[in-house]
Short mmCIF file of C-alpha atoms in Angstrom, two decimals:
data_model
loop_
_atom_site.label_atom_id
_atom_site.label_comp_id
_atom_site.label_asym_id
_atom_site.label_seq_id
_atom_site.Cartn_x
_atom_site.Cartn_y
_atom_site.Cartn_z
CA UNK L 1 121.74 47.58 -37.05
CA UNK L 2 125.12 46.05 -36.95
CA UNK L 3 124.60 43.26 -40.01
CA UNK L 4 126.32 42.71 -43.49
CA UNK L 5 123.85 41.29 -46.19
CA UNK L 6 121.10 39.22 -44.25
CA UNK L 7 123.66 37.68 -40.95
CA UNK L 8 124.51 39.14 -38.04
CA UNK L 9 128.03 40.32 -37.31
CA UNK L 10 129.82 37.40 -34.87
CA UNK L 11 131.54 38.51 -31.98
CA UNK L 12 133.86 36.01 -29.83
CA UNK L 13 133.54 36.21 -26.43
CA UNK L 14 136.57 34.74 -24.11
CA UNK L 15 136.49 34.95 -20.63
CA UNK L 16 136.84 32.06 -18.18
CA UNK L 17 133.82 33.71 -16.09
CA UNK L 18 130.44 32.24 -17.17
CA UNK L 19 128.76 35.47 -15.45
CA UNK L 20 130.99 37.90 -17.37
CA UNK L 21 130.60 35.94 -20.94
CA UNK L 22 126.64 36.11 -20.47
CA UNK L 23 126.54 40.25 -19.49
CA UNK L 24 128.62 40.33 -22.62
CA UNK L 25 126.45 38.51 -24.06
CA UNK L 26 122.99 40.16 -23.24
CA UNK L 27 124.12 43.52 -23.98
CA UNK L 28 125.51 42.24 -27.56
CA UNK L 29 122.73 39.98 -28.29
CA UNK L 30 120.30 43.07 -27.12
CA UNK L 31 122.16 45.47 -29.83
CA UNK L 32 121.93 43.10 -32.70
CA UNK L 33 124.96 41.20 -32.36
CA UNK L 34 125.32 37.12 -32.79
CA UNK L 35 127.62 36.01 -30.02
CA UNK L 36 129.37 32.98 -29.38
CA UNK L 37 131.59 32.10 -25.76
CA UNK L 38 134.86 30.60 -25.22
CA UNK L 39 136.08 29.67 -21.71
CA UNK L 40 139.77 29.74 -22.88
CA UNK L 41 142.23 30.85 -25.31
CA UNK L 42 142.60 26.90 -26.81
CA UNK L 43 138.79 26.78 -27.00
CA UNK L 44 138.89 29.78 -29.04
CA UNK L 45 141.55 29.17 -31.49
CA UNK L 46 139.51 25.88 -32.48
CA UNK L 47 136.53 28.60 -32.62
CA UNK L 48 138.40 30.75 -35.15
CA UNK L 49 139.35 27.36 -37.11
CA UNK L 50 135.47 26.45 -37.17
CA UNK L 51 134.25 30.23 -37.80
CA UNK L 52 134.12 33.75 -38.75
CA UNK L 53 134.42 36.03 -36.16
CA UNK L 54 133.75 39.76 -37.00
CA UNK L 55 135.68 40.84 -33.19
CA UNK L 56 136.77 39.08 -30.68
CA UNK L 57 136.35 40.05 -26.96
CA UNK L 58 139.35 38.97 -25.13
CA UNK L 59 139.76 38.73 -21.65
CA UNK L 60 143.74 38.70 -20.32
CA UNK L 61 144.09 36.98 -17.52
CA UNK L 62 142.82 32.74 -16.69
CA UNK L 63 142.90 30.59 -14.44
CA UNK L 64 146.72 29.72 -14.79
CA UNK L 65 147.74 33.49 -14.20
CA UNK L 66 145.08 35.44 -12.84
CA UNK L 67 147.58 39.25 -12.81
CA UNK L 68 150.14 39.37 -16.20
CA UNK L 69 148.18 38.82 -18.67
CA UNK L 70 150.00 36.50 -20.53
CA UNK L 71 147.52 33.41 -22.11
CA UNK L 72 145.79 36.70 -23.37
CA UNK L 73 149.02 38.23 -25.08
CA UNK L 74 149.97 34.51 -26.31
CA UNK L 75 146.11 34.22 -28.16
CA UNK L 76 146.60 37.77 -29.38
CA UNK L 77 150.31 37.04 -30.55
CA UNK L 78 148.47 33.68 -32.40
CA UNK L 79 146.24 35.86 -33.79
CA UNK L 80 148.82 38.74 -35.29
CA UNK L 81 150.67 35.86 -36.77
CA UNK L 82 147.92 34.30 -38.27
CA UNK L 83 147.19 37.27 -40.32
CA UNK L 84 143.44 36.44 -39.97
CA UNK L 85 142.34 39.70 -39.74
CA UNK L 86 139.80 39.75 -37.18
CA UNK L 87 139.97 42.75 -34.72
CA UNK L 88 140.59 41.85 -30.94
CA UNK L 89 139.88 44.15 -27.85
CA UNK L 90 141.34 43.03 -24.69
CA UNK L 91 140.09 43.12 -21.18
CA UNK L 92 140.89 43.06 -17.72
CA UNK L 93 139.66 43.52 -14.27
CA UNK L 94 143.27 45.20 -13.29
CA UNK L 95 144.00 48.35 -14.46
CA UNK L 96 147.45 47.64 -16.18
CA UNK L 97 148.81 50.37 -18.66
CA UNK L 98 151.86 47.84 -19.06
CA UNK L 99 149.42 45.21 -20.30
CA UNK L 100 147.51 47.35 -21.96
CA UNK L 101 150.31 49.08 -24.00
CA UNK L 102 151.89 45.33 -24.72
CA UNK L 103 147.98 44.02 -25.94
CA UNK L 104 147.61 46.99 -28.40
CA UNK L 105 151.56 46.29 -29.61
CA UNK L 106 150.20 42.39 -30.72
CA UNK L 107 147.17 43.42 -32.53
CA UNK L 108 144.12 44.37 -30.15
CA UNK L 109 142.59 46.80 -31.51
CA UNK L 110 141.27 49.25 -27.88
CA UNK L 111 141.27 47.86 -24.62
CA UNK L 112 138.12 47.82 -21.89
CA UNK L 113 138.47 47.34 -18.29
CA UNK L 114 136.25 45.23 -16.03
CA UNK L 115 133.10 45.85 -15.49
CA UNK L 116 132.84 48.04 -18.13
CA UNK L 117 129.87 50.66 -18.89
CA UNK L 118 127.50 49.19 -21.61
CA UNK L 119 127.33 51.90 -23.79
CA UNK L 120 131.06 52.43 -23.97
CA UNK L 121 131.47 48.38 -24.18
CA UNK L 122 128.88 49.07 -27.51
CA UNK L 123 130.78 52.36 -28.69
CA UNK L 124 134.24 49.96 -28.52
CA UNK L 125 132.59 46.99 -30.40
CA UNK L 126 131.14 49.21 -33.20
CA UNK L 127 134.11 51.47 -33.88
CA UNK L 128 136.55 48.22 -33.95
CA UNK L 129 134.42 46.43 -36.61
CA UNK L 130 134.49 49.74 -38.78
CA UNK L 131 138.05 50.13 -39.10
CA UNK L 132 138.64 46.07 -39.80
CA UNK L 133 135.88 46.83 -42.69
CA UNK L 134 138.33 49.95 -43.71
CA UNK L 135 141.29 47.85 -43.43
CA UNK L 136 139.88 44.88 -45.65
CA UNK L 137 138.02 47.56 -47.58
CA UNK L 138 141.43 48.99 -48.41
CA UNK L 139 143.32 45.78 -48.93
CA UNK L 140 140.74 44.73 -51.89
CA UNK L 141 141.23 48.23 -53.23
CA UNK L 142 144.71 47.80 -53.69
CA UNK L 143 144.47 44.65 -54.96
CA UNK L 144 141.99 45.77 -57.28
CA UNK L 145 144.49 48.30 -58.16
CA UNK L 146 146.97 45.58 -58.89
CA UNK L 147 144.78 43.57 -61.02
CA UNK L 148 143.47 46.56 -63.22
CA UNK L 149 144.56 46.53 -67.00
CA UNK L 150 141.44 47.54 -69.03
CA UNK L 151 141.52 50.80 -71.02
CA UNK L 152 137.94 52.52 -70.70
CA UNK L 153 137.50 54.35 -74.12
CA UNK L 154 134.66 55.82 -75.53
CA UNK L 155 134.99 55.23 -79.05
CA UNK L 156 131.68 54.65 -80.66
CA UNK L 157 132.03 51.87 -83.21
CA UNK L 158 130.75 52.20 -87.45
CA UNK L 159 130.96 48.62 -88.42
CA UNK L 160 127.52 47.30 -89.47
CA UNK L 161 128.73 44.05 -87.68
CA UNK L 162 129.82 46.03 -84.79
CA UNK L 163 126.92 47.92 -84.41
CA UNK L 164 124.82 44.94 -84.29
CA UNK L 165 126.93 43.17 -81.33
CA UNK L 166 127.10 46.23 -79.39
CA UNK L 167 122.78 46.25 -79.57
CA UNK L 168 123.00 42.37 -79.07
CA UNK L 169 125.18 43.23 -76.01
CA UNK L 170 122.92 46.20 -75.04
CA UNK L 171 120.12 43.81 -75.31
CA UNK L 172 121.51 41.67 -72.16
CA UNK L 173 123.74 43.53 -70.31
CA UNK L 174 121.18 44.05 -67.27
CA UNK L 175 120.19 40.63 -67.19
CA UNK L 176 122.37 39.11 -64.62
CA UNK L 177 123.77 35.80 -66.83
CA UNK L 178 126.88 34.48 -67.82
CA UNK L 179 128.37 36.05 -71.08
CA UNK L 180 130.97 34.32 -73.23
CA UNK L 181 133.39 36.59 -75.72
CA UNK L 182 135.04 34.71 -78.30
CA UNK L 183 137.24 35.54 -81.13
CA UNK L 184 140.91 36.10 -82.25
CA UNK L 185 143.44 37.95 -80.08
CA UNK L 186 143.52 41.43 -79.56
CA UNK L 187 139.98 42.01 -81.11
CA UNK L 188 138.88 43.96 -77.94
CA UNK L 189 137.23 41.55 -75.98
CA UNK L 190 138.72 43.06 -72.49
CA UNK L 191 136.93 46.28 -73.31
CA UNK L 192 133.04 44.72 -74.25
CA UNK L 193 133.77 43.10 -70.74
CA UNK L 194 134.00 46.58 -69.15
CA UNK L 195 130.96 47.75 -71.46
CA UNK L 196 128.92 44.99 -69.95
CA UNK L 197 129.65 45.45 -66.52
CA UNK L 198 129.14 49.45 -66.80
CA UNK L 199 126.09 48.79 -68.22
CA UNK L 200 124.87 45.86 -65.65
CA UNK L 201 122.78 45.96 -62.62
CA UNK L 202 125.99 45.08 -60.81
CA UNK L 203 127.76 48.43 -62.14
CA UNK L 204 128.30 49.92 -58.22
CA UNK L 205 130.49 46.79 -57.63
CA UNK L 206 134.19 46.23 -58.26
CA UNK L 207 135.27 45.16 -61.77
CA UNK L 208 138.21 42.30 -61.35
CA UNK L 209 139.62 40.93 -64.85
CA UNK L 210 141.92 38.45 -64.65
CA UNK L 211 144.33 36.78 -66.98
CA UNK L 212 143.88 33.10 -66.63
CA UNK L 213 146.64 32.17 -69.14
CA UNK L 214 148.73 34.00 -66.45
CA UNK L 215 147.74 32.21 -63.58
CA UNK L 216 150.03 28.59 -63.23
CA UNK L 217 148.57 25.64 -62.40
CA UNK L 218 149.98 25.40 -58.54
CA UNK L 219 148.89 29.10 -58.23
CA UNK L 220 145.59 29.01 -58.86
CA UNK L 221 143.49 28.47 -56.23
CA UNK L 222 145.76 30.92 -54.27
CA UNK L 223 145.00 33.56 -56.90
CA UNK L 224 141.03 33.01 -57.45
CA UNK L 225 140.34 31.94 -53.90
CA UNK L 226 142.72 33.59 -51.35
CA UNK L 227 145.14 32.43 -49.38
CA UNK L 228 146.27 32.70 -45.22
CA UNK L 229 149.56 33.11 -44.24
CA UNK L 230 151.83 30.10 -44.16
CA UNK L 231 149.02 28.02 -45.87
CA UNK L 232 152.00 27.07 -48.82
CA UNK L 233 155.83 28.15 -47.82
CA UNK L 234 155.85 31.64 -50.20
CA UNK L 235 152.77 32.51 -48.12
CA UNK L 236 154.41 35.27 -46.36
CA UNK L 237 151.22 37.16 -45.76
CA UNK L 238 147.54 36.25 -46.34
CA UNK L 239 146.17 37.66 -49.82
CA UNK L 240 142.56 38.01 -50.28
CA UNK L 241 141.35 35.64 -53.57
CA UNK L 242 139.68 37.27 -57.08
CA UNK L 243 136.07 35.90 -56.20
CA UNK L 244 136.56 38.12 -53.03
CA UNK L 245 137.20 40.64 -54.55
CA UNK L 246 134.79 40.84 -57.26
CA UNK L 247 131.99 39.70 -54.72
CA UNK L 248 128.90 41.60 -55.83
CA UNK L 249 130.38 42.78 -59.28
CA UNK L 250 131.70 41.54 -62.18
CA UNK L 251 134.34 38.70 -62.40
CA UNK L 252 136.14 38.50 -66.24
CA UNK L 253 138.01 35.38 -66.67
CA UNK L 254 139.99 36.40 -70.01
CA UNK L 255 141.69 33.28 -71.64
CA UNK L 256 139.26 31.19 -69.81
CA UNK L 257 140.12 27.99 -72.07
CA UNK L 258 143.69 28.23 -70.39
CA UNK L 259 142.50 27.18 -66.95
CA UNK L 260 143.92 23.47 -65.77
CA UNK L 261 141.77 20.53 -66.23
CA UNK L 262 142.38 19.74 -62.55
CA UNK L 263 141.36 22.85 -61.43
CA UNK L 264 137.79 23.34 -63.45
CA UNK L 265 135.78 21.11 -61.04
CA UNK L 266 136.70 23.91 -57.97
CA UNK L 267 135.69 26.79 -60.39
CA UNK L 268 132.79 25.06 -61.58
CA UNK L 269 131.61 24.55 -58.03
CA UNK L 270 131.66 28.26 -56.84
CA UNK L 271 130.01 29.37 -60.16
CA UNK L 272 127.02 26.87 -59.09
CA UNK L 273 126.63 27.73 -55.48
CA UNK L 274 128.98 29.98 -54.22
CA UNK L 275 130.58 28.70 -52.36
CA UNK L 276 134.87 27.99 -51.73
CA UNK L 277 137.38 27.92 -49.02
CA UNK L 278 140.57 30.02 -48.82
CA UNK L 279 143.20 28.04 -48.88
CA UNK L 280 144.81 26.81 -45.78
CA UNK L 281 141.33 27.04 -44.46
CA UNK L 282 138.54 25.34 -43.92
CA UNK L 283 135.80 27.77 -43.40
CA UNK L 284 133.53 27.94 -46.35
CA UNK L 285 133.31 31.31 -47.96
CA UNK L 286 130.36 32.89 -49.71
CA UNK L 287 130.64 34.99 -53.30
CA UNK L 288 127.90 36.62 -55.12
CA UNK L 289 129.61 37.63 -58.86
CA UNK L 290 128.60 38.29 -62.59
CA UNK L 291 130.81 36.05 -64.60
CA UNK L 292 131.88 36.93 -68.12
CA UNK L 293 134.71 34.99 -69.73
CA UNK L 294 136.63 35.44 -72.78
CA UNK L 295 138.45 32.94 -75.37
CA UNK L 296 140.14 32.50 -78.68
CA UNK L 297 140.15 29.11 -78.14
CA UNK L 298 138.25 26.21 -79.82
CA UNK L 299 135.81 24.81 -77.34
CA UNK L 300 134.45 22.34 -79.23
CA UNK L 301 137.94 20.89 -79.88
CA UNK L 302 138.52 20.90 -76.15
CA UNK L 303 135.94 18.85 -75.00
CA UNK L 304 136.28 16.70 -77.57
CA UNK L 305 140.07 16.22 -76.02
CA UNK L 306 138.42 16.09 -72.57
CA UNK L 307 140.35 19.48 -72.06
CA UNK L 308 137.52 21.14 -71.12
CA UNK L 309 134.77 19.94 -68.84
CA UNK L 310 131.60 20.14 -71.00
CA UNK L 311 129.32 21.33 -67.88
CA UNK L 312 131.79 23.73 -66.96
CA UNK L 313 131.25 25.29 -70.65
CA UNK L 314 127.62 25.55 -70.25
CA UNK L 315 127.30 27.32 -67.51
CA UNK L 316 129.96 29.70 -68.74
CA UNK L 317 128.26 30.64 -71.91
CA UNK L 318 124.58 31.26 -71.21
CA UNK L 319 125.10 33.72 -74.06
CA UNK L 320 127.57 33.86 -76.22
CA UNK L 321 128.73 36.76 -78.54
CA UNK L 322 131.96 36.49 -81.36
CA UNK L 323 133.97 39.94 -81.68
CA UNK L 324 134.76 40.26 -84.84
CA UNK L 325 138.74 41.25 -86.04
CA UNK L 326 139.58 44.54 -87.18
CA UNK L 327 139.75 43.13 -90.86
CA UNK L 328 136.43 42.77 -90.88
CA UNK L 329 135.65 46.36 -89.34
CA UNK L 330 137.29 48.05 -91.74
CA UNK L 331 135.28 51.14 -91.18
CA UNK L 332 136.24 51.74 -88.03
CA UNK L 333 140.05 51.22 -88.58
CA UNK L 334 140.99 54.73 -89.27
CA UNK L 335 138.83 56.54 -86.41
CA UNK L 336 139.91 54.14 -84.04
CA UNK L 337 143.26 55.45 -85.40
CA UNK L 338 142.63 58.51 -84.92
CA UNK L 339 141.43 57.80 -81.67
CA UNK L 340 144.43 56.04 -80.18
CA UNK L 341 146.86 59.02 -81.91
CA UNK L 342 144.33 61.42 -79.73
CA UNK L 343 144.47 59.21 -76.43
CA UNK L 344 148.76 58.86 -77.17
CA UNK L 345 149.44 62.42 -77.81
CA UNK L 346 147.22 63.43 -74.39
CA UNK L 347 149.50 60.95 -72.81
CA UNK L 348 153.02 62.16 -73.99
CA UNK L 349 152.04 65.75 -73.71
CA UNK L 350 152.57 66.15 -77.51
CA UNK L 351 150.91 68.68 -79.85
CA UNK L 352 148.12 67.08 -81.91
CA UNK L 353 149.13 64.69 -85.11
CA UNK L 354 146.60 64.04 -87.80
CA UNK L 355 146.82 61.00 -90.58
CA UNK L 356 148.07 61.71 -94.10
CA UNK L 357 145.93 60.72 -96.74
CA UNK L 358 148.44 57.80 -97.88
CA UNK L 359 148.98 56.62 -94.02
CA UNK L 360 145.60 55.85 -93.89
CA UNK L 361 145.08 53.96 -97.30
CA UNK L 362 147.96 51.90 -95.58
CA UNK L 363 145.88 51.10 -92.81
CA UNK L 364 143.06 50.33 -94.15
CA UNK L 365 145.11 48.20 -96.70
CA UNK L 366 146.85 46.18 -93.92
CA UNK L 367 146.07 43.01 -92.79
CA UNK L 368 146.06 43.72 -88.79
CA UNK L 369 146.96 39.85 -87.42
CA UNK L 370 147.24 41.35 -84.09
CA UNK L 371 143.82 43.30 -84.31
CA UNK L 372 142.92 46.48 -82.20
CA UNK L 373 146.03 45.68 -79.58
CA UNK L 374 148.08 45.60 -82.73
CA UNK L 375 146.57 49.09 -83.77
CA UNK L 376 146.76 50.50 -80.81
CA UNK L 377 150.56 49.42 -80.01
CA UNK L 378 151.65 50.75 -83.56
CA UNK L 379 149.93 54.17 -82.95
CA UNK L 380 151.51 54.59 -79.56
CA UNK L 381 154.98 53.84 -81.14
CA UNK L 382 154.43 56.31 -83.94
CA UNK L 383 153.38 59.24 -82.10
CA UNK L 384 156.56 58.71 -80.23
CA UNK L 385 158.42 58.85 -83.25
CA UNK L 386 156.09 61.57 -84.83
CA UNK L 387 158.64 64.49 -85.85
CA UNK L 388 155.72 66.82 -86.81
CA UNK L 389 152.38 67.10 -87.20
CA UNK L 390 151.22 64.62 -89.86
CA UNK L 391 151.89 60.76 -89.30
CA UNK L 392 152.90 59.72 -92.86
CA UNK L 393 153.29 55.96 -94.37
CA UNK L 394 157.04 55.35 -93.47
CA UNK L 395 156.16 56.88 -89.51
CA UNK L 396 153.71 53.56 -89.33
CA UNK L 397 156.28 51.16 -90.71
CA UNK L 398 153.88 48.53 -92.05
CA UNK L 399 153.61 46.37 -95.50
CA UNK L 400 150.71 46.39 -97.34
CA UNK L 401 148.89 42.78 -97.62
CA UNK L 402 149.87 42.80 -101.60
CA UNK L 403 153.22 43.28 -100.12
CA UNK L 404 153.14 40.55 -97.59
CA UNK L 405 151.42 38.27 -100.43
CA UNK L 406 154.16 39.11 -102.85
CA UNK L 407 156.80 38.11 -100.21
CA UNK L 408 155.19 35.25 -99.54
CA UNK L 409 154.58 34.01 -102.76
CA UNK L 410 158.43 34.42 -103.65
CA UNK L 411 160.01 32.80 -101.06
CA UNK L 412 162.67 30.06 -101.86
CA UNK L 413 161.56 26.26 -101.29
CA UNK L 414 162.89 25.09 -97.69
CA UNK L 415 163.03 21.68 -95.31
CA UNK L 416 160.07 21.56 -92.85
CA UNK L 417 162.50 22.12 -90.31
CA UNK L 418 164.26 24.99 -91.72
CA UNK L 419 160.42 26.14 -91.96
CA UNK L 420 159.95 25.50 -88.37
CA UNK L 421 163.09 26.38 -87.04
CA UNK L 422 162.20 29.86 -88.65
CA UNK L 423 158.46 30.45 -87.42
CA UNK L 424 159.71 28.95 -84.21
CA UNK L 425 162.41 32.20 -84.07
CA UNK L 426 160.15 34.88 -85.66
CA UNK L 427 157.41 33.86 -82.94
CA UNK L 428 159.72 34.15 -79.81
CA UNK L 429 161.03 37.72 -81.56
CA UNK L 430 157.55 38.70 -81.69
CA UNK L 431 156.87 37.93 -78.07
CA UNK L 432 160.26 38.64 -76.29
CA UNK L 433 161.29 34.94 -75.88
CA UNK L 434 158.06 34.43 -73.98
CA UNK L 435 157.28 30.62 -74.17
CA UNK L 436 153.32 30.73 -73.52
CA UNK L 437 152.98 33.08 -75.92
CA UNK L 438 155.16 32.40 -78.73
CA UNK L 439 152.82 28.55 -78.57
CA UNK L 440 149.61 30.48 -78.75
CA UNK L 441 151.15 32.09 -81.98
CA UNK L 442 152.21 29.03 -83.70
CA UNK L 443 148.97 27.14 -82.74
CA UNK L 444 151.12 24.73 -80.09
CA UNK L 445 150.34 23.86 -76.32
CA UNK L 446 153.58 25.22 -73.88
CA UNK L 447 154.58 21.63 -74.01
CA UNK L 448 155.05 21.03 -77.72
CA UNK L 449 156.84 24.37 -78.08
CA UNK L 450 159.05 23.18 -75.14
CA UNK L 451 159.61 19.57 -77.10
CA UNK L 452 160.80 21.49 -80.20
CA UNK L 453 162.91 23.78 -78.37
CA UNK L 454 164.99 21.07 -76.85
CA UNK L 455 165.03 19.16 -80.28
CA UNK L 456 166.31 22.64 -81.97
CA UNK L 457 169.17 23.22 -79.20
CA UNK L 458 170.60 25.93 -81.51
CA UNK L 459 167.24 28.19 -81.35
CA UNK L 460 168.47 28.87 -77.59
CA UNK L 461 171.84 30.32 -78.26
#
């Protein structure tokens, strides 16, 4: 039975004959098929404004030109340009390979000649809505491709306070609610998302993550809700949104305290019922997701500010779950060593590196401000550097925290701005000169760090 979810597919039939728009429409009705009619090309495009059409049924020739063919080419042509995706198949009562050859050059899809046979008119209708599903099927796969950045690992965690999230976690992960990760950067919060959604009843369906400190302001509904073509002037081509493609699987929203003020009414509206609208069009669109979101920031503080819609929060943190830093798992910080060396040296092609004894007394003697990304970044870097077969102290290149405290405790008395100007520098260092992220270091919004940077004009040079 031609149907996705609980509706029928909707075909478009346009023909200026009322006689051959209702034999479409009993054979198509008969087989399963919604149908609605258009007498013209203009009726139809306001149709396709209105609508979703799963295939249109185009006839070639009207009233103004009964032989070339060309109000059907011109609604095809619309169509290409459009970039709506919906598969055409012309028809005609002449038997025209030149009209038939230019039809299938704009976009249709086959082409059927008056009066057509029903069961090839079926076999035509049903083949045509299987490759669009390919197509589109395809397009969110490569998206999906695009959008990928979590690292699936299978390290098995020795923390007491680890174990006890991941059976906390265990606990819920089939219950189909919204799950909130909190904690400092780089504590692994990406990869419980993952857990969760392997482990949900929604684990068949496409994982999306998405970076929302990423995603600008003006961008955002493009990103999370699609766009067509033309519907803003770098809309080149349409681009299918994150809610489509995470429909029924799991949507992460990492950095979810990042996302505008202006823009957490629209989000908080499809998380309630589902509903949205691509933009640059008005048909409502229907999502069915799991939502988990992540955060280092301080909720509490937001709303307070009116930064963060307090109903929004609620219904993103049904449950909520902290992930601890790496400081406080110090168990697991040399296996999960060990583990990324492992995972590195697999990658590289290199032979197999273990840990001297002193290398991991360092570790577990560090202080790890940048958590398991920090870990995982220094390991990569010193199996590249790795000469031979044991990764000693001076391969990881890392102070001790009595080291760090001793530094700190010894350096010479400074102006607050010298003292800014300084943590200002070291920041941007740390991140490549990235802005955004240099501010979530220091504790600043984008806009402070900007307001310093322009009152320090030498920290540009």
């Amino acid at each position: 039975m031609p149907t996705v979810g609980s509706s029928k597919l909707n075909v478009l039939v346009v023909d200026d004959r009322v006689d051959v728009r209702i034999s479409a429409r009993f054979v198509l009705e008969d087989n399963h098929y919604q149908v609605t009619e258009a007498e013209s090309p203009a009726m139809a495009k306001e149709l396709i404004k209105q609508q979703q059409f799963d295939l249109i049924l185009l006839d070639m020739n009207y009233s103004r030109d009964t032989t070339s063919g060309e109000e059907g080419l011109e609604l095809l042509s619309w169509l290409n340009k459009a970039e709506l995706g919906i598969p055409a198949i012309a028809m005609t009562a002449w038997s025209n390979v030149e009209l038939a050859v230019k039809a299938m050059q704009l976009g249709a899809g086959d082409f059927l000649e008056k009066p057509w046979k029903n069961q090839r008119l079926l076999q035509v209708v049903a083949q045509q809505i299987k490759v669009s599903g390919l197509k589109k099927q395809n397009q969110k796969l490569q998206q999906r491709l695009e959008n990928t950045e979590i690292e699936k690992g299978d390290y098995q965690w020795l923390s007491p306070c680890m174990d006890e999230l991941m059976q906390q976690i265990h606990s819920v992960a089939g219950a189909n609610v919204a799950i909130l990760l909190t904690g400092d950067n780089g504590t692994g919060k990406s990869q419980l998302a993952s857990y969760i959604h392997a482990q949900s009843q929604v684990s068949s369906g496409p994982f999306i993550a998405v970076n929302m400190g990423a995603i600008s302001e003006s961008l955002f509904e493009s990103e999370m809700f699609g766009h067509t073509k033309g519907a803003f002037t770098d809309a080149k081509s349409s681009r299918i949104g994150r809610f489509e493609l995470a429909k029924n699987g799991t949507l992460f929203l990492d950095e979810i305290a990042n996302i505008p003020l202006s823009q957490q009414a629209k989000l908080l509206r499809v998380l309630e019922t589902g509903e949205y609208e691509v933009l640059g069009s008005s048909q409502t669109q229907f999502t069915s997701i799991r939502m988990i979101s992540a955060t280092n920031g301080n909720f509490k503080e937001l709303i307070e500010k009116e930064l963060f819609r307090e109903d929004l929060f609620y219904r993103i943190n049904t449950i909520e779950f902290r992930v601890p830093s790496l400081k406080e798992r110090t168990l697991d910080i040399v296996p999960l060593a060990e583990h990324f060396i492992d995972m590195y040296c697999k990658k590289y092609t290199k032979p197999n590196i273990t840990l001297s004894h002193d290398a991991m007394s360092a570790l577990q003697d560090y202080h790890w401000p940048g958590n398991i990304r920090e870990l995982s970044h220094l390991m990569e870097r010193a199996v590249l550097l790795c000469r031979g077969d044991t990764l000693s102290v001076g391969d990881l290149n890392i102070r001790s925290s009595q080291e760090v405290d001793s530094v700190s405790t010894n350096l010479p008395m400074m102006t607050l701005e010298t003292a800014e100007k300084q943590l200002i520098t070291q920041a941007l260092n740390q991140v490549d000169q990235h802005v955004p992220k240099a501010a979530k270091l220091l504790g600043l919004t984008k806009s402070s760090l900007y307001r310093r940077l322009e009152k320090y004009a030498d920290l540009q040079k």
